[in-house]
């Protein structure tokens, strides 16, 4: 059993209106030190052990989880114990 | 200048319909090894150096970025160079 954490972020240069809205709100709340905000997603998968796991995860990201045109992704794999 | 990455996840026990939808889709695409999916958010801040940075970031999370009733968060601070 493996726990995979996938981090998905917008590529450099892609506009992030949600991040801009968060920045404006933080500035308005008195956090003037905030200069830039970028938002992203994280997805945690619990996987049965399989061969070629890394390439299968890459396939999941390219096919469904991320949009490779505007998003970058990276993932970490660790041992998981079912709780 | 600091780069802060905030990871926001749903608390254990809180339903995650988006994660369930992703799991069903992955299973349907032939990834039968996927047993559970949980989604989360990440927010990257670029901050000017300030005193009490950690407590100010905690305040940002509690006031705006996370919903402490249903979400957990943790953050990492690293040095940033403006590009």
CSV table of C-alpha atoms in Angstrom, one decimal:
chain,number,residue,atom,x,y,z
A,1,UNK,CA,0.0,0.0,0.0
A,2,UNK,CA,1.4,3.4,-1.0
A,3,UNK,CA,0.4,6.9,-0.3
A,4,UNK,CA,1.0,9.3,-3.2
A,5,UNK,CA,0.8,13.0,-2.9
A,6,UNK,CA,0.5,14.9,-6.1
A,7,UNK,CA,1.2,18.7,-6.2
A,8,UNK,CA,-0.3,20.6,-9.1
A,9,UNK,CA,0.6,24.2,-9.7
A,10,UNK,CA,-0.1,26.7,-12.5
A,11,UNK,CA,2.8,27.1,-14.9
A,12,UNK,CA,4.8,30.3,-14.6
A,13,UNK,CA,3.1,33.0,-16.7
A,14,UNK,CA,-0.4,31.6,-16.4
A,15,UNK,CA,-2.7,34.1,-14.8
A,16,UNK,CA,-4.1,33.1,-11.4
A,17,UNK,CA,-7.2,35.3,-10.7
A,18,UNK,CA,-8.0,33.3,-7.5
A,19,UNK,CA,-4.5,34.1,-6.2
A,20,UNK,CA,-4.9,37.8,-7.0
A,21,UNK,CA,-8.2,37.9,-5.2
A,22,UNK,CA,-6.6,36.2,-2.1
A,23,UNK,CA,-3.7,38.7,-2.3
A,24,UNK,CA,-6.1,41.7,-2.4
A,25,UNK,CA,-8.1,40.3,0.6
A,26,UNK,CA,-5.0,39.7,2.6
A,27,UNK,CA,-3.7,43.2,1.9
A,28,UNK,CA,-7.1,44.6,2.9
A,29,UNK,CA,-7.0,42.6,6.1
A,30,UNK,CA,-3.8,44.4,7.1
A,31,UNK,CA,-1.2,42.0,5.8
A,32,UNK,CA,0.6,44.5,3.6
A,33,UNK,CA,3.7,42.3,3.4
A,34,UNK,CA,2.0,39.9,0.9
A,35,UNK,CA,3.4,40.6,-2.5
A,36,UNK,CA,2.2,37.7,-4.6
A,37,UNK,CA,-0.2,34.7,-4.1
A,38,UNK,CA,-0.3,31.6,-6.4
A,39,UNK,CA,-2.8,28.8,-5.8
A,40,UNK,CA,-2.5,25.2,-6.5
A,41,UNK,CA,-4.1,21.8,-5.8
A,42,UNK,CA,-2.9,18.7,-4.0
A,43,UNK,CA,-4.3,15.2,-4.5
A,44,UNK,CA,-3.6,12.3,-2.1
A,45,UNK,CA,-4.0,8.8,-3.5
A,46,UNK,CA,-4.0,5.5,-1.7
A,47,UNK,CA,-2.7,2.8,-4.1
A,48,UNK,CA,-2.4,-0.9,-4.0
A,49,UNK,CA,1.1,-2.0,-4.8
A,50,UNK,CA,1.6,-2.5,-8.6
A,51,UNK,CA,4.5,-2.7,-11.0
A,52,UNK,CA,5.5,0.4,-13.0
A,53,UNK,CA,3.8,2.6,-10.3
A,54,UNK,CA,5.7,5.8,-11.2
A,55,UNK,CA,4.7,5.6,-14.9
A,56,UNK,CA,1.1,4.7,-14.0
A,57,UNK,CA,0.9,7.8,-11.7
A,58,UNK,CA,2.3,10.0,-14.5
A,59,UNK,CA,-0.3,8.6,-16.8
A,60,UNK,CA,-3.1,9.4,-14.2
A,61,UNK,CA,-1.8,13.0,-14.1
A,62,UNK,CA,-1.6,13.4,-17.8
A,63,UNK,CA,-5.0,11.8,-18.5
A,64,UNK,CA,-7.1,13.2,-15.7
A,65,UNK,CA,-5.6,14.9,-12.8
A,66,UNK,CA,-3.6,17.8,-14.3
A,67,UNK,CA,-3.9,19.9,-17.4
A,68,UNK,CA,-0.4,19.7,-18.9
A,69,UNK,CA,-1.0,22.8,-21.0
A,70,UNK,CA,-1.3,25.2,-18.1
A,71,UNK,CA,-0.2,23.1,-15.1
A,72,UNK,CA,2.9,21.5,-13.7
A,73,UNK,CA,2.8,18.6,-11.3
A,74,UNK,CA,5.2,16.6,-9.2
A,75,UNK,CA,4.5,13.7,-6.8
A,76,UNK,CA,5.9,11.9,-3.8
A,77,UNK,CA,5.4,8.2,-3.0
A,78,UNK,CA,5.6,6.9,0.6
A,79,UNK,CA,4.6,3.7,2.4
A,80,UNK,CA,1.1,3.8,3.8
A,81,UNK,CA,-0.5,1.8,6.5
A,82,UNK,CA,-4.3,1.5,6.2
A,83,UNK,CA,-5.8,3.1,9.3
B,1,UNK,CA,11.8,38.0,1.0
B,2,UNK,CA,10.3,34.7,2.0
B,3,UNK,CA,8.3,32.1,0.1
B,4,UNK,CA,5.6,30.4,2.2
B,5,UNK,CA,3.8,27.3,1.0
B,6,UNK,CA,0.6,26.5,2.9
B,7,UNK,CA,-0.9,23.1,2.5
B,8,UNK,CA,-4.6,22.8,3.3
B,9,UNK,CA,-6.3,19.5,3.7
B,10,UNK,CA,-9.8,18.3,4.8
B,11,UNK,CA,-9.8,17.0,8.3
B,12,UNK,CA,-10.1,13.2,8.7
B,13,UNK,CA,-13.7,12.2,8.7
B,14,UNK,CA,-14.9,15.2,6.5
B,15,UNK,CA,-16.5,13.9,3.3
B,16,UNK,CA,-14.7,14.7,0.1
B,17,UNK,CA,-17.1,14.3,-2.8
B,18,UNK,CA,-14.5,15.7,-5.3
B,19,UNK,CA,-12.0,13.1,-4.2
B,20,UNK,CA,-14.7,10.4,-4.6
B,21,UNK,CA,-15.5,11.6,-8.1
B,22,UNK,CA,-11.8,11.5,-9.0
B,23,UNK,CA,-11.5,8.0,-7.6
B,24,UNK,CA,-14.4,6.7,-9.7
B,25,UNK,CA,-13.0,8.3,-12.8
B,26,UNK,CA,-9.5,6.8,-12.2
B,27,UNK,CA,-11.0,3.4,-11.6
B,28,UNK,CA,-13.1,3.7,-14.8
B,29,UNK,CA,-10.0,4.7,-16.7
B,30,UNK,CA,-8.4,1.3,-15.7
B,31,UNK,CA,-6.5,2.4,-12.6
B,32,UNK,CA,-8.1,-0.2,-10.4
B,33,UNK,CA,-5.3,0.1,-7.8
B,34,UNK,CA,-6.7,3.5,-6.6
B,35,UNK,CA,-8.4,2.8,-3.3
B,36,UNK,CA,-8.9,6.3,-1.9
B,37,UNK,CA,-8.5,9.9,-3.1
B,38,UNK,CA,-8.5,13.0,-0.9
B,39,UNK,CA,-8.1,16.5,-2.4
B,40,UNK,CA,-6.5,19.6,-0.9
B,41,UNK,CA,-5.3,23.0,-1.7
B,42,UNK,CA,-1.9,24.7,-1.7
B,43,UNK,CA,-1.3,28.4,-1.5
B,44,UNK,CA,2.1,30.0,-2.2
B,45,UNK,CA,2.8,33.4,-0.7
B,46,UNK,CA,5.6,35.8,-1.4
B,47,UNK,CA,6.2,37.9,1.7
B,48,UNK,CA,8.3,40.8,2.6
B,49,UNK,CA,10.4,40.1,5.7
B,50,UNK,CA,8.5,41.1,8.9
B,51,UNK,CA,8.8,40.3,12.5
B,52,UNK,CA,6.5,37.6,14.0
B,53,UNK,CA,6.2,36.0,10.6
B,54,UNK,CA,5.0,32.6,11.8
B,55,UNK,CA,2.2,34.0,13.9
B,56,UNK,CA,1.1,36.4,11.1
B,57,UNK,CA,0.9,33.5,8.7
B,58,UNK,CA,-1.1,31.5,11.3
B,59,UNK,CA,-3.4,34.5,11.5
B,60,UNK,CA,-3.8,34.7,7.7
B,61,UNK,CA,-4.8,31.0,7.7
B,62,UNK,CA,-7.3,31.3,10.5
B,63,UNK,CA,-8.9,34.5,9.2
B,64,UNK,CA,-9.0,33.9,5.5
B,65,UNK,CA,-7.2,31.0,3.9
B,66,UNK,CA,-8.4,27.9,5.7
B,67,UNK,CA,-11.7,26.9,7.4
B,68,UNK,CA,-10.5,25.6,10.8
B,69,UNK,CA,-13.8,23.8,11.4
B,70,UNK,CA,-13.2,21.3,8.5
B,71,UNK,CA,-9.7,21.9,7.4
B,72,UNK,CA,-6.2,21.3,8.7
B,73,UNK,CA,-3.2,23.4,7.5
B,74,UNK,CA,0.6,23.4,7.8
B,75,UNK,CA,3.1,25.7,6.2
B,76,UNK,CA,6.8,25.9,5.2
B,77,UNK,CA,8.9,29.0,5.0
B,78,UNK,CA,11.9,29.3,2.7
B,79,UNK,CA,14.1,32.1,1.4
B,80,UNK,CA,12.9,33.5,-1.9
B,81,UNK,CA,14.7,35.5,-4.5
B,82,UNK,CA,12.5,37.8,-6.7
B,83,UNK,CA,12.7,36.6,-10.3
